[in-house]
CSV table of N, CA, C and O in Angstrom, one decimal:
chain,number,residue,atom,x,y,z
A,1,MET,N,22.8,28.1,-8.0
A,1,MET,CA,22.7,29.0,-8.9
A,1,MET,C,21.2,29.7,-8.9
A,1,MET,O,20.2,28.7,-8.5
A,2,ASN,N,20.9,30.8,-8.8
A,2,ASN,CA,19.6,31.1,-8.5
A,2,ASN,C,18.9,31.1,-10.1
A,2,ASN,O,19.3,31.5,-11.1
A,3,SER,N,17.6,30.5,-9.8
A,3,SER,CA,16.9,29.9,-11.0
A,3,SER,C,16.3,31.2,-11.6
A,3,SER,O,15.7,31.1,-12.8
A,4,ASN,N,16.2,32.3,-11.0
A,4,ASN,CA,15.6,33.7,-11.6
A,4,ASN,C,16.5,34.3,-12.5
A,4,ASN,O,16.1,35.5,-12.9
A,5,LYS,N,17.9,34.0,-12.5
A,5,LYS,CA,18.8,34.8,-13.2
A,5,LYS,C,18.3,34.7,-14.7
A,5,LYS,O,17.9,33.7,-15.2
A,6,LYS,N,18.7,35.8,-15.3
A,6,LYS,CA,18.4,35.9,-16.8
A,6,LYS,C,19.6,36.7,-17.4
A,6,LYS,O,20.3,37.3,-17.0
A,7,LEU,N,19.9,36.1,-18.7
A,7,LEU,CA,20.8,36.5,-19.5
A,7,LEU,C,20.4,37.8,-20.1
A,7,LEU,O,19.4,37.5,-20.9
A,8,TYR,N,21.3,38.8,-20.2
A,8,TYR,CA,20.9,40.1,-20.8
A,8,TYR,C,22.2,40.8,-21.1
A,8,TYR,O,23.2,40.4,-20.8
A,9,LYS,N,22.2,41.7,-22.2
A,9,LYS,CA,23.2,42.7,-22.4
A,9,LYS,C,23.2,43.8,-21.4
A,9,LYS,O,22.1,44.5,-21.2
A,10,ASP,N,24.3,44.2,-20.7
A,10,ASP,CA,24.4,45.2,-19.7
A,10,ASP,C,25.0,46.7,-20.4
A,10,ASP,O,26.3,46.7,-20.6
A,11,LYS,N,23.9,47.6,-20.8
A,11,LYS,CA,24.4,48.6,-21.4
A,11,LYS,C,25.1,49.8,-20.6
A,11,LYS,O,25.8,50.4,-21.0
A,12,LYS,N,24.9,49.4,-19.4
A,12,LYS,CA,25.6,50.4,-18.2
A,12,LYS,C,27.1,50.1,-18.4
A,12,LYS,O,27.8,51.1,-18.2
A,13,ASN,N,27.5,48.8,-18.5
A,13,ASN,CA,29.0,48.5,-18.5
A,13,ASN,C,29.7,48.2,-19.9
A,13,ASN,O,30.6,47.4,-20.0
A,14,GLU,N,28.8,48.5,-21.0
A,14,GLU,CA,29.3,48.0,-22.2
A,14,GLU,C,30.4,48.7,-22.6
A,14,GLU,O,30.7,49.8,-22.4
A,15,ILE,N,31.2,48.1,-23.7
A,15,ILE,CA,32.1,48.7,-24.4
A,15,ILE,C,31.8,48.8,-26.0
A,15,ILE,O,31.8,49.8,-26.5
A,16,ILE,N,31.4,47.6,-26.4
A,16,ILE,CA,30.9,47.5,-27.7
A,16,ILE,C,29.4,47.3,-27.7
A,16,ILE,O,28.7,48.0,-28.4
A,17,GLY,N,28.9,46.1,-27.2
A,17,GLY,CA,27.5,45.8,-27.1
A,17,GLY,C,27.0,45.2,-25.8
A,17,GLY,O,25.8,45.1,-25.7
A,18,GLY,N,27.7,45.4,-24.7
A,18,GLY,CA,27.3,44.8,-23.6
A,18,GLY,C,27.1,43.2,-23.1
A,18,GLY,O,26.7,43.1,-22.3
A,19,VAL,N,27.6,42.5,-24.3
A,19,VAL,CA,27.5,41.2,-24.2
A,19,VAL,C,28.4,40.6,-23.0
A,19,VAL,O,27.9,39.8,-22.1
A,20,CYS,N,29.7,40.9,-23.3
A,20,CYS,CA,30.8,40.5,-22.0
A,20,CYS,C,30.1,41.0,-20.5
A,20,CYS,O,30.2,40.1,-19.7
A,21,ALA,N,29.7,42.2,-20.5
A,21,ALA,CA,29.3,42.6,-19.1
A,21,ALA,C,28.1,41.9,-18.8
A,21,ALA,O,27.7,41.7,-17.5
A,22,GLY,N,27.0,41.5,-19.6
A,22,GLY,CA,26.0,40.7,-19.2
A,22,GLY,C,26.4,39.3,-18.8
A,22,GLY,O,25.9,38.8,-17.9
A,23,LEU,N,27.2,38.7,-19.5
A,23,LEU,CA,27.9,37.4,-19.2
A,23,LEU,C,28.4,37.3,-17.9
A,23,LEU,O,28.3,36.4,-17.0
A,24,ALA,N,29.3,38.3,-17.6
A,24,ALA,CA,29.9,38.4,-16.4
A,24,ALA,C,29.1,38.6,-15.4
A,24,ALA,O,29.1,37.8,-14.3
A,25,ASP,N,27.9,39.2,-15.5
A,25,ASP,CA,27.0,39.4,-14.3
A,25,ASP,C,26.2,38.3,-14.1
A,25,ASP,O,26.0,37.8,-12.9
A,26,TYR,N,25.8,37.5,-15.2
A,26,TYR,CA,25.2,36.2,-15.1
A,26,TYR,C,25.9,35.1,-14.3
A,26,TYR,O,25.5,34.4,-13.7
A,27,PHE,N,27.2,35.1,-14.7
A,27,PHE,CA,28.2,34.0,-14.3
A,27,PHE,C,29.0,34.6,-13.0
A,27,PHE,O,29.6,34.1,-12.3
A,28,ASP,N,28.4,35.8,-12.4
A,28,ASP,CA,29.0,36.3,-11.2
A,28,ASP,C,30.6,36.3,-11.2
A,28,ASP,O,31.2,35.9,-10.4
A,29,VAL,N,31.3,36.9,-12.5
A,29,VAL,CA,32.9,36.8,-12.6
A,29,VAL,C,33.1,38.4,-12.9
A,29,VAL,O,32.2,39.0,-13.5
A,30,ASP,N,34.4,38.5,-12.8
A,30,ASP,CA,34.8,39.9,-13.4
A,30,ASP,C,34.8,40.1,-14.8
A,30,ASP,O,35.1,39.2,-15.7
A,31,VAL,N,34.0,41.2,-15.3
A,31,VAL,CA,33.9,41.5,-16.7
A,31,VAL,C,35.3,41.3,-17.6
A,31,VAL,O,35.0,41.1,-18.7
A,32,THR,N,36.4,41.9,-16.8
A,32,THR,CA,37.5,41.8,-17.5
A,32,THR,C,38.2,40.4,-18.0
A,32,THR,O,38.6,40.3,-19.0
A,33,LEU,N,37.6,39.5,-17.2
A,33,LEU,CA,38.1,38.1,-17.5
A,33,LEU,C,37.2,37.6,-18.8
A,33,LEU,O,37.7,36.9,-19.6
A,34,VAL,N,36.0,38.1,-18.7
A,34,VAL,CA,35.0,37.6,-19.9
A,34,VAL,C,35.7,38.4,-21.1
A,34,VAL,O,35.8,37.7,-22.2
A,35,ARG,N,35.8,39.5,-21.0
A,35,ARG,CA,36.5,40.3,-22.4
A,35,ARG,C,37.7,39.8,-22.8
A,35,ARG,O,38.0,39.5,-24.1
A,36,LEU,N,38.7,39.3,-21.8
A,36,LEU,CA,40.0,38.7,-22.3
A,36,LEU,C,39.6,37.3,-23.0
A,36,LEU,O,40.1,37.0,-23.9
A,37,GLY,N,38.6,36.6,-22.4
A,37,GLY,CA,38.3,35.3,-23.0
A,37,GLY,C,37.6,35.4,-24.3
A,37,GLY,O,38.1,34.7,-25.4
A,38,MET,N,36.9,36.3,-24.6
A,38,MET,CA,36.4,36.8,-25.9
A,38,MET,C,37.4,37.3,-26.9
A,38,MET,O,37.4,36.8,-28.0
A,39,VAL,N,38.3,37.8,-26.4
A,39,VAL,CA,39.5,38.3,-27.2
A,39,VAL,C,40.3,37.2,-27.7
A,39,VAL,O,40.7,37.0,-28.9
A,40,LEU,N,40.5,36.2,-26.8
A,40,LEU,CA,41.5,35.0,-27.0
A,40,LEU,C,40.6,34.1,-28.1
A,40,LEU,O,41.3,33.6,-28.9
A,41,LEU,N,39.3,34.0,-28.0
A,41,LEU,CA,38.5,33.2,-28.8
A,41,LEU,C,38.6,33.8,-30.1
A,41,LEU,O,38.7,33.2,-31.2
A,42,GLY,N,38.4,35.3,-30.2
A,42,GLY,CA,38.4,35.8,-31.6
A,42,GLY,C,39.9,35.6,-32.4
A,42,GLY,O,40.0,35.6,-33.5
A,43,LEU,N,41.0,35.7,-31.4
A,43,LEU,CA,42.3,35.7,-32.1
A,43,LEU,C,42.7,34.1,-32.5
A,43,LEU,O,43.4,33.9,-33.5
A,44,MET,N,42.2,33.3,-31.5
A,44,MET,CA,42.7,31.9,-31.8
A,44,MET,C,41.8,31.2,-32.8
A,44,MET,O,42.4,30.5,-33.8
A,45,TRP,N,40.7,31.3,-32.9
A,45,TRP,CA,39.7,30.6,-33.9
A,45,TRP,C,38.8,31.4,-34.6
A,45,TRP,O,38.1,31.1,-35.8
A,46,GLY,N,38.6,32.8,-34.3
A,46,GLY,CA,37.7,33.7,-35.1
A,46,GLY,C,36.2,33.4,-34.7
A,46,GLY,O,35.4,34.2,-34.9
A,47,ALA,N,36.1,32.4,-33.9
A,47,ALA,CA,34.7,31.9,-33.4
A,47,ALA,C,34.1,33.0,-32.5
A,47,ALA,O,32.9,33.4,-32.3
A,48,GLY,N,35.0,33.6,-31.5
A,48,GLY,CA,34.7,34.6,-30.7
A,48,GLY,C,33.9,35.7,-31.3
A,48,GLY,O,33.1,36.3,-30.7
A,49,ILE,N,34.5,36.2,-32.5
A,49,ILE,CA,33.8,37.4,-33.2
A,49,ILE,C,32.3,37.0,-33.7
A,49,ILE,O,31.4,37.8,-33.3
A,50,LEU,N,32.3,35.9,-34.2
A,50,LEU,CA,30.9,35.4,-34.8
A,50,LEU,C,30.0,35.2,-33.7
A,50,LEU,O,28.7,35.7,-33.6
A,51,LEU,N,30.5,34.6,-32.4
A,51,LEU,CA,29.6,34.3,-31.2
A,51,LEU,C,29.2,35.7,-30.5
A,51,LEU,O,28.0,35.9,-30.3
A,52,TYR,N,30.2,36.7,-30.6
A,52,TYR,CA,29.7,37.9,-30.2
A,52,TYR,C,28.7,38.7,-30.8
A,52,TYR,O,27.9,39.2,-30.4
A,53,ILE,N,28.8,38.7,-32.1
A,53,ILE,CA,27.7,39.3,-32.9
A,53,ILE,C,26.4,38.6,-32.9
A,53,ILE,O,25.3,39.3,-32.9
A,54,VAL,N,26.4,37.4,-32.8
A,54,VAL,CA,25.2,36.5,-32.6
A,54,VAL,C,24.5,37.1,-31.2
A,54,VAL,O,23.4,37.1,-31.1
A,55,ALA,N,25.3,37.0,-30.3
A,55,ALA,CA,24.8,37.5,-29.0
A,55,ALA,C,24.4,38.6,-28.8
A,55,ALA,O,23.2,39.1,-28.2
A,56,MET,N,24.9,39.6,-29.6
A,56,MET,CA,24.6,41.0,-29.6
A,56,MET,C,23.2,41.1,-30.1
A,56,MET,O,22.3,41.9,-29.7
A,57,VAL,N,22.9,40.3,-31.2
A,57,VAL,CA,21.5,40.3,-31.9
A,57,VAL,C,20.6,39.6,-31.0
A,57,VAL,O,19.4,40.0,-30.7
A,58,ILE,N,20.8,38.4,-30.4
A,58,ILE,CA,19.9,37.5,-29.9
A,58,ILE,C,19.4,38.2,-28.1
A,58,ILE,O,18.6,38.1,-28.0
A,59,MET,N,20.5,38.6,-27.5
A,59,MET,CA,20.3,38.8,-26.1
A,59,MET,C,19.6,40.2,-25.9
A,59,MET,O,19.9,41.2,-26.6
A,60,PRO,N,18.6,40.1,-25.0
A,60,PRO,CA,17.8,41.5,-24.8
A,60,PRO,C,18.5,42.4,-23.8
A,60,PRO,O,19.5,41.9,-23.2
A,61,ASP,N,18.2,43.6,-23.9
A,61,ASP,CA,18.9,44.6,-23.0
A,61,ASP,C,18.3,44.3,-21.6
A,61,ASP,O,17.3,43.9,-21.4
A,62,LYS,N,19.1,44.7,-20.6
A,62,LYS,CA,18.7,44.6,-19.3
A,62,LYS,C,17.6,45.5,-19.1
A,62,LYS,O,16.5,44.8,-18.2
A,63,THR,N,17.3,46.6,-19.4
A,63,THR,CA,16.0,47.4,-19.5
A,63,THR,C,15.0,46.7,-19.8
A,63,THR,O,13.8,46.9,-19.4
A,64,THR,N,15.0,45.8,-20.9
A,64,THR,CA,14.0,45.1,-21.5
A,64,THR,C,13.5,44.0,-20.6
A,64,THR,O,12.1,43.8,-20.3
A,65,ILE,N,14.4,43.3,-19.8
A,65,ILE,CA,14.1,42.4,-18.8
A,65,ILE,C,13.3,43.0,-17.7
A,65,ILE,O,12.5,42.6,-17.2
A,66,ILE,N,13.9,44.2,-17.2
A,66,ILE,CA,13.3,44.8,-16.2
A,66,ILE,C,11.9,45.3,-16.5
A,66,ILE,O,10.8,45.1,-15.6
A,67,GLU,N,11.6,45.8,-17.7
A,67,GLU,CA,10.4,46.3,-18.1
A,67,GLU,C,9.4,45.2,-18.1
A,67,GLU,O,8.1,45.3,-17.6
A,68,ASP,N,9.8,44.1,-18.5
A,68,ASP,CA,8.8,42.8,-18.9
A,68,ASP,C,8.6,42.4,-17.5
A,68,ASP,O,7.5,41.9,-17.1
A,69,THR,N,9.5,42.2,-16.4
A,69,THR,CA,9.3,41.8,-15.0
A,69,THR,C,8.2,42.8,-14.4
A,69,THR,O,7.3,42.3,-13.6
A,70,ILE,N,8.3,44.0,-14.6
A,70,ILE,CA,7.3,45.0,-13.9
A,70,ILE,C,6.1,44.7,-14.5
A,70,ILE,O,4.9,44.6,-13.8
A,71,LYS,N,5.9,44.6,-15.9
A,71,LYS,CA,4.5,44.1,-16.5
A,71,LYS,C,4.0,43.1,-16.2
A,71,LYS,O,2.7,42.8,-15.8
A,72,GLU,N,4.8,41.9,-16.0
A,72,GLU,CA,4.2,40.8,-15.4
A,72,GLU,C,3.9,41.0,-13.8
A,72,GLU,O,2.8,40.3,-13.6
A,73,ALA,N,4.5,41.7,-13.1
A,73,ALA,CA,3.8,42.0,-11.7
A,73,ALA,C,2.7,42.8,-11.6
A,73,ALA,O,1.8,42.5,-11.0
A,74,GLU,N,2.6,43.6,-12.7
A,74,GLU,CA,1.3,44.5,-12.8
A,74,GLU,C,0.2,43.5,-13.1
A,74,GLU,O,-0.8,43.8,-12.6
A,75,LYS,N,0.4,42.6,-14.1
A,75,LYS,CA,-0.6,41.8,-14.7
A,75,LYS,C,-1.1,40.9,-13.5
A,75,LYS,O,-2.3,40.5,-13.4
A,76,THR,N,-0.1,40.3,-12.7
A,76,THR,CA,-0.6,39.5,-11.5
A,76,THR,C,-1.4,40.1,-10.6
A,76,THR,O,-2.2,39.5,-10.2
A,77,GLU,N,-0.9,41.3,-10.4
A,77,GLU,CA,-1.7,42.2,-9.3
A,77,GLU,C,-3.2,42.4,-9.9
A,77,GLU,O,-4.3,42.4,-9.1
A,78,GLU,N,-3.5,42.8,-11.1
A,78,GLU,CA,-4.7,42.9,-11.7
A,78,GLU,C,-5.6,41.6,-11.7
A,78,GLU,O,-6.9,41.7,-11.4
A,79,ASP,N,-4.8,40.5,-11.9
A,79,ASP,CA,-5.5,39.2,-11.9
A,79,ASP,C,-6.1,38.7,-10.7
A,79,ASP,O,-7.1,38.2,-10.3
A,80,GLU,N,-5.5,39.3,-9.6
A,80,GLU,CA,-5.9,38.9,-8.2
A,80,GLU,C,-7.0,39.8,-7.7
A,80,GLU,O,-8.0,40.1,-7.6
């Protein structure tokens, strides 16, 4: 697994909050499987709904990750 991978919400492929799309991208699986898993968690134990809401609040957007990476690269260039 690539150590540079970051977990983020993918707003490009979102349906509700982009959490499932971000998880699918991180684990390199089909987003439909992740969405089905979240629905099953929500229906069986109700934990899926709570986990999804928490993830929506905690996970950064993909654009935020990209912007931070660009800022870090610019800072590194300035330091050199």
